C-alpha positions as YAML, in Angstrom:
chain: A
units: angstrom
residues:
- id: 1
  name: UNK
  ca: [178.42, 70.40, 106.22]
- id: 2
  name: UNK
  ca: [178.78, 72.68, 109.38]
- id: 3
  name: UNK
  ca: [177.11, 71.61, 112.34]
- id: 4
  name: UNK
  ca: [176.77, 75.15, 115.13]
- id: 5
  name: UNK
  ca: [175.58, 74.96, 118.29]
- id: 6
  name: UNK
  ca: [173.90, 77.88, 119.81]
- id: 7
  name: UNK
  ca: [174.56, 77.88, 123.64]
- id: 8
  name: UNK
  ca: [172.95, 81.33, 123.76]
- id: 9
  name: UNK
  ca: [170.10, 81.26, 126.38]
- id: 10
  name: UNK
  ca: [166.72, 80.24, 125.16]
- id: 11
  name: UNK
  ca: [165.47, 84.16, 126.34]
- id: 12
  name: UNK
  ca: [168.22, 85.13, 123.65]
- id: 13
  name: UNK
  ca: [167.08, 83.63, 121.10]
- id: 14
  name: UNK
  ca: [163.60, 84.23, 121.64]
- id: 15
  name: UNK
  ca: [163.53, 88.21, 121.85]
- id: 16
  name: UNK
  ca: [165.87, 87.54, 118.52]
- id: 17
  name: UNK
  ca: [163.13, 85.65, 117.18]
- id: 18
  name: UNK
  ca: [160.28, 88.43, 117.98]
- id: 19
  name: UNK
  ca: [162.86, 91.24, 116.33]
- id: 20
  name: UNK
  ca: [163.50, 89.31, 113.11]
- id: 21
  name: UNK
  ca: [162.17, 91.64, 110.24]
- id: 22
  name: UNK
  ca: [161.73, 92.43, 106.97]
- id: 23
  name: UNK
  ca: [165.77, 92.58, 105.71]
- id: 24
  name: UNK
  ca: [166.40, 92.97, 109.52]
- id: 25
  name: UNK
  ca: [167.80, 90.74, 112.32]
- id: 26
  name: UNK
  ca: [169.33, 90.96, 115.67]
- id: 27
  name: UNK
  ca: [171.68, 89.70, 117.69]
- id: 28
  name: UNK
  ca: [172.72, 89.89, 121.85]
- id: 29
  name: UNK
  ca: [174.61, 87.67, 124.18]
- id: 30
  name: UNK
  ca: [176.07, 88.49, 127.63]
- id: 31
  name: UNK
  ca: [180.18, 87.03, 128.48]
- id: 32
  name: UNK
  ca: [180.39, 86.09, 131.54]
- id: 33
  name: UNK
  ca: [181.12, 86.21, 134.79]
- id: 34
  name: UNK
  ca: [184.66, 86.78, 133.88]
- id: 35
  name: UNK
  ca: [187.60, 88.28, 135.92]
- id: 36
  name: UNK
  ca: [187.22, 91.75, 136.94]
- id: 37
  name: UNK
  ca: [190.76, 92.22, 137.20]
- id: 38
  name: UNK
  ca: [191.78, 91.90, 133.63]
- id: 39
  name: UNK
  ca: [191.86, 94.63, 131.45]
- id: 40
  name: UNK
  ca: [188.98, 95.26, 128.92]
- id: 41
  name: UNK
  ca: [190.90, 94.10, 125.77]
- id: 42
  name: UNK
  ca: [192.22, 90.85, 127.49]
- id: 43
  name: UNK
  ca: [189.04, 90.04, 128.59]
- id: 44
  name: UNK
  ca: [187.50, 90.65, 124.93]
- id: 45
  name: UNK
  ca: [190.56, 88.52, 123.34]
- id: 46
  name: UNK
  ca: [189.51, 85.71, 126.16]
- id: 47
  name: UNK
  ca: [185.82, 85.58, 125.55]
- id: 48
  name: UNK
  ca: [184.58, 87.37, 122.33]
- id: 49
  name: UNK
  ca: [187.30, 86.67, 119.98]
- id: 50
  name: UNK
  ca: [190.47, 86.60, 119.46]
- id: 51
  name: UNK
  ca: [190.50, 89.32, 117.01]
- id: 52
  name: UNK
  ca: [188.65, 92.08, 119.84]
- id: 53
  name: UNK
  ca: [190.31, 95.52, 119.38]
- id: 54
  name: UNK
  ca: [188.18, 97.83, 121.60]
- id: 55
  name: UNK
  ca: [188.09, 101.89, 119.58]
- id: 56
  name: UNK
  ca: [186.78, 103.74, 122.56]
- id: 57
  name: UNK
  ca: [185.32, 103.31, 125.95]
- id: 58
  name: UNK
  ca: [183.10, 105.59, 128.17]
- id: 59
  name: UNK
  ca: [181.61, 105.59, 131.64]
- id: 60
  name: UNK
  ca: [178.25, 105.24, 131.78]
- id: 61
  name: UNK
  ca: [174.92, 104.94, 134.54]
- id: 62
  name: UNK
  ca: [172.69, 101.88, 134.80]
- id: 63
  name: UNK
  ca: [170.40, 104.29, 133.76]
- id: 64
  name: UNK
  ca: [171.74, 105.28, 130.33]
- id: 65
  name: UNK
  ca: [172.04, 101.43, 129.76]
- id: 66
  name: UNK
  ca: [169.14, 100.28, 130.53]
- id: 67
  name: UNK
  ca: [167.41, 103.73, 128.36]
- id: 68
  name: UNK
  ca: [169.75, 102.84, 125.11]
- id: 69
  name: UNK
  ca: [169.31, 99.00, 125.25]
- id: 70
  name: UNK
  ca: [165.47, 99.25, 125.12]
- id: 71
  name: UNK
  ca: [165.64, 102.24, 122.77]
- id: 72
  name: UNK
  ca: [167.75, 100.01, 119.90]
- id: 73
  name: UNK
  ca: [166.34, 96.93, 120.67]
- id: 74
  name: UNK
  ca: [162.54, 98.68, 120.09]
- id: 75
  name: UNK
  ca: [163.75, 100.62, 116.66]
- id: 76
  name: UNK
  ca: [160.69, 100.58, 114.16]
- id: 77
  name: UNK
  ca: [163.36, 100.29, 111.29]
- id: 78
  name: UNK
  ca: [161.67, 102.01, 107.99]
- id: 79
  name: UNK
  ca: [159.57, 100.56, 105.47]
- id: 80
  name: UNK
  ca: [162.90, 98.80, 104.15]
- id: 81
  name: UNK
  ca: [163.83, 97.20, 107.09]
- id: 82
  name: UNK
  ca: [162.74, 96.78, 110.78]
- id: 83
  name: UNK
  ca: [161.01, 93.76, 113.45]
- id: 84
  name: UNK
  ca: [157.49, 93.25, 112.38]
- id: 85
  name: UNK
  ca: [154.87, 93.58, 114.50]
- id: 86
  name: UNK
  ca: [156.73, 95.53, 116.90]
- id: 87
  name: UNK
  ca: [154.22, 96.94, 118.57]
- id: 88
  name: UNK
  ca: [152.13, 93.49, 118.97]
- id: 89
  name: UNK
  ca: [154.93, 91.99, 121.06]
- id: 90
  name: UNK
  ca: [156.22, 94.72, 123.21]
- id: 91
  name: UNK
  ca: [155.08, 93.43, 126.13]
- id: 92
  name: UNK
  ca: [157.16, 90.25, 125.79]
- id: 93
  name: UNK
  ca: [159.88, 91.91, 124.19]
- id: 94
  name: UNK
  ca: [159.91, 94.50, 127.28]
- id: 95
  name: UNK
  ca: [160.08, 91.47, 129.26]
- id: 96
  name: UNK
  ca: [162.68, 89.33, 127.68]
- id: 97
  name: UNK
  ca: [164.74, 92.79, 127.54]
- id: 98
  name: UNK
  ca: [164.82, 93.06, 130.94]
- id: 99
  name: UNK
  ca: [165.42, 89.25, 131.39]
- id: 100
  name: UNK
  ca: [168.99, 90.20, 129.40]
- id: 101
  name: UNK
  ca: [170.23, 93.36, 131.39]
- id: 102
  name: UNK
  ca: [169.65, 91.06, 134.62]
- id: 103
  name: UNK
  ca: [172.31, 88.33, 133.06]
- id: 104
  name: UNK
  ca: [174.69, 91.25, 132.54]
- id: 105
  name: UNK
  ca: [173.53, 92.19, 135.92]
- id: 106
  name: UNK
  ca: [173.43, 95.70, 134.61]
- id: 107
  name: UNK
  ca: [170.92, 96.45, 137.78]
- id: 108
  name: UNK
  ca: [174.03, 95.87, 140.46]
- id: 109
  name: UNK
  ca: [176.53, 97.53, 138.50]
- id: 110
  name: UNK
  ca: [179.42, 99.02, 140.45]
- id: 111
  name: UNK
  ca: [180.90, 100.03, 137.38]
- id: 112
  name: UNK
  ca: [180.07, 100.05, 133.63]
- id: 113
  name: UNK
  ca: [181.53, 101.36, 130.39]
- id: 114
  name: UNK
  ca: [180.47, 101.61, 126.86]
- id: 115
  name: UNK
  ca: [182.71, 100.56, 123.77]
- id: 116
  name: UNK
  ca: [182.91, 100.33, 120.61]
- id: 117
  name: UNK
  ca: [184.84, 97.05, 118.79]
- id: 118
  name: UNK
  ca: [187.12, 98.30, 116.63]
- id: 119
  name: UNK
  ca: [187.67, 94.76, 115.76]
- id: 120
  name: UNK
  ca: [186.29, 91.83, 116.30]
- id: 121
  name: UNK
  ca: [182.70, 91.94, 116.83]
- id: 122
  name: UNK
  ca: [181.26, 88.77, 117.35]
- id: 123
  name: UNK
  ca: [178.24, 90.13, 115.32]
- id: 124
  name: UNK
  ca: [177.61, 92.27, 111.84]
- id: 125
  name: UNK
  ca: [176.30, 95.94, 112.83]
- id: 126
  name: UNK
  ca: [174.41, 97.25, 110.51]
- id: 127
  name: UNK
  ca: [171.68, 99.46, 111.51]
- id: 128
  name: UNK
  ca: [172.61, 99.83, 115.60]
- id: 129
  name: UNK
  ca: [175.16, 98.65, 118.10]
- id: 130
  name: UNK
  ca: [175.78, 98.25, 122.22]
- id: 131
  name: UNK
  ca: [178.31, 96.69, 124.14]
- id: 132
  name: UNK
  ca: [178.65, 97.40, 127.76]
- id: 133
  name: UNK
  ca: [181.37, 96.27, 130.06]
- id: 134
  name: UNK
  ca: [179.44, 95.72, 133.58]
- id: 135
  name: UNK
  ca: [181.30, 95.24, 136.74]
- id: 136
  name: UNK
  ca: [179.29, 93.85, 139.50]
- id: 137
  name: UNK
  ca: [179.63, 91.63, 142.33]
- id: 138
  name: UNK
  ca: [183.50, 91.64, 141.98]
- id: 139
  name: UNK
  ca: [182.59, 89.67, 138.30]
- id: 140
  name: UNK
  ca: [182.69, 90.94, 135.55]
- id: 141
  name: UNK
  ca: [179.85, 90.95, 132.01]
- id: 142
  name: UNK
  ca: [180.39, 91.69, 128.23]
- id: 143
  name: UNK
  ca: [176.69, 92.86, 127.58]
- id: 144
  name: UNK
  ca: [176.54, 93.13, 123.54]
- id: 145
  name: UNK
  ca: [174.12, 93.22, 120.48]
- id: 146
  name: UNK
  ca: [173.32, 94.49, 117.26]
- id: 147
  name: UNK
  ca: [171.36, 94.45, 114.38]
- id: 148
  name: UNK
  ca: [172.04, 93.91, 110.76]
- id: 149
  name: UNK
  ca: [170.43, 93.04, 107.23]
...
């Protein structure tokens, strides 16, 4: 038998637990702080997994984070898949949300970049993917999720 240990933080696992659906999950974490001075792939290899290979990376606003993590972790799904009850816990989803950019400290961001794993994802995308690299404070934070079936 295979014990695992969840370190994630409680607020994690919670706005996991209010997303769960019908064939539908999902999944976030935050990495860090880790060193800003490393390059995005050694940082991945150190923290996510061994296996990170990044495909692509893009600068992007606080703003455009903050706007695409609340628009995938809200998606209705279809009558297939998709959190149930959405609409019934928005306000605590909103919340919890929120609760995660601040750990990536998306809100102080001097610098942040979207990518793509090519490899490696410490999750199974299905339906919708982020991951953010978020430089702030001289630290640095690995803002990821996903959902799957």
């Amino acid at each position: 038998m295979k014990i695992t240990r969840d370190d994630r933080p409680e607020d994690f696992l919670r706005l996991e637990q209010l997303l769960y659906g019908n064939n539908y999950c999902v999944w976030v974490n935050v990495y860090g702080p880790l060193d800003a001075s490393q390059s995005l792939a050694d940082a991945l290899t150190h923290a996510v997994s061994r296996d990170s290979v990044v495909g692509g990376a893009k600068d992007v606003s606080v703003s455009e984070v903050q706007e695409q993590v609340m628009e995938l972790l809200l998606h209705p799904g279809d009558e297939g898949s998709g959190p149930v009850d959405l609409a019934t816990k928005l306000d605590e989803i909103t919340l919890l949300a929120e609760k995660l950019m601040q750990t990536a400290h998306v809100h102080e961001a001097d610098d942040i970049k979207a990518f793509w794993f090519k490899k490696g994802h410490p999750a199974y995308p299905v339906f919708w993917e982020f991951a953010y690299d978020v430089h702030a404070q001289g630290k640095r934070w690995i803002l990821v999720g996903s959902s799957s079936d």
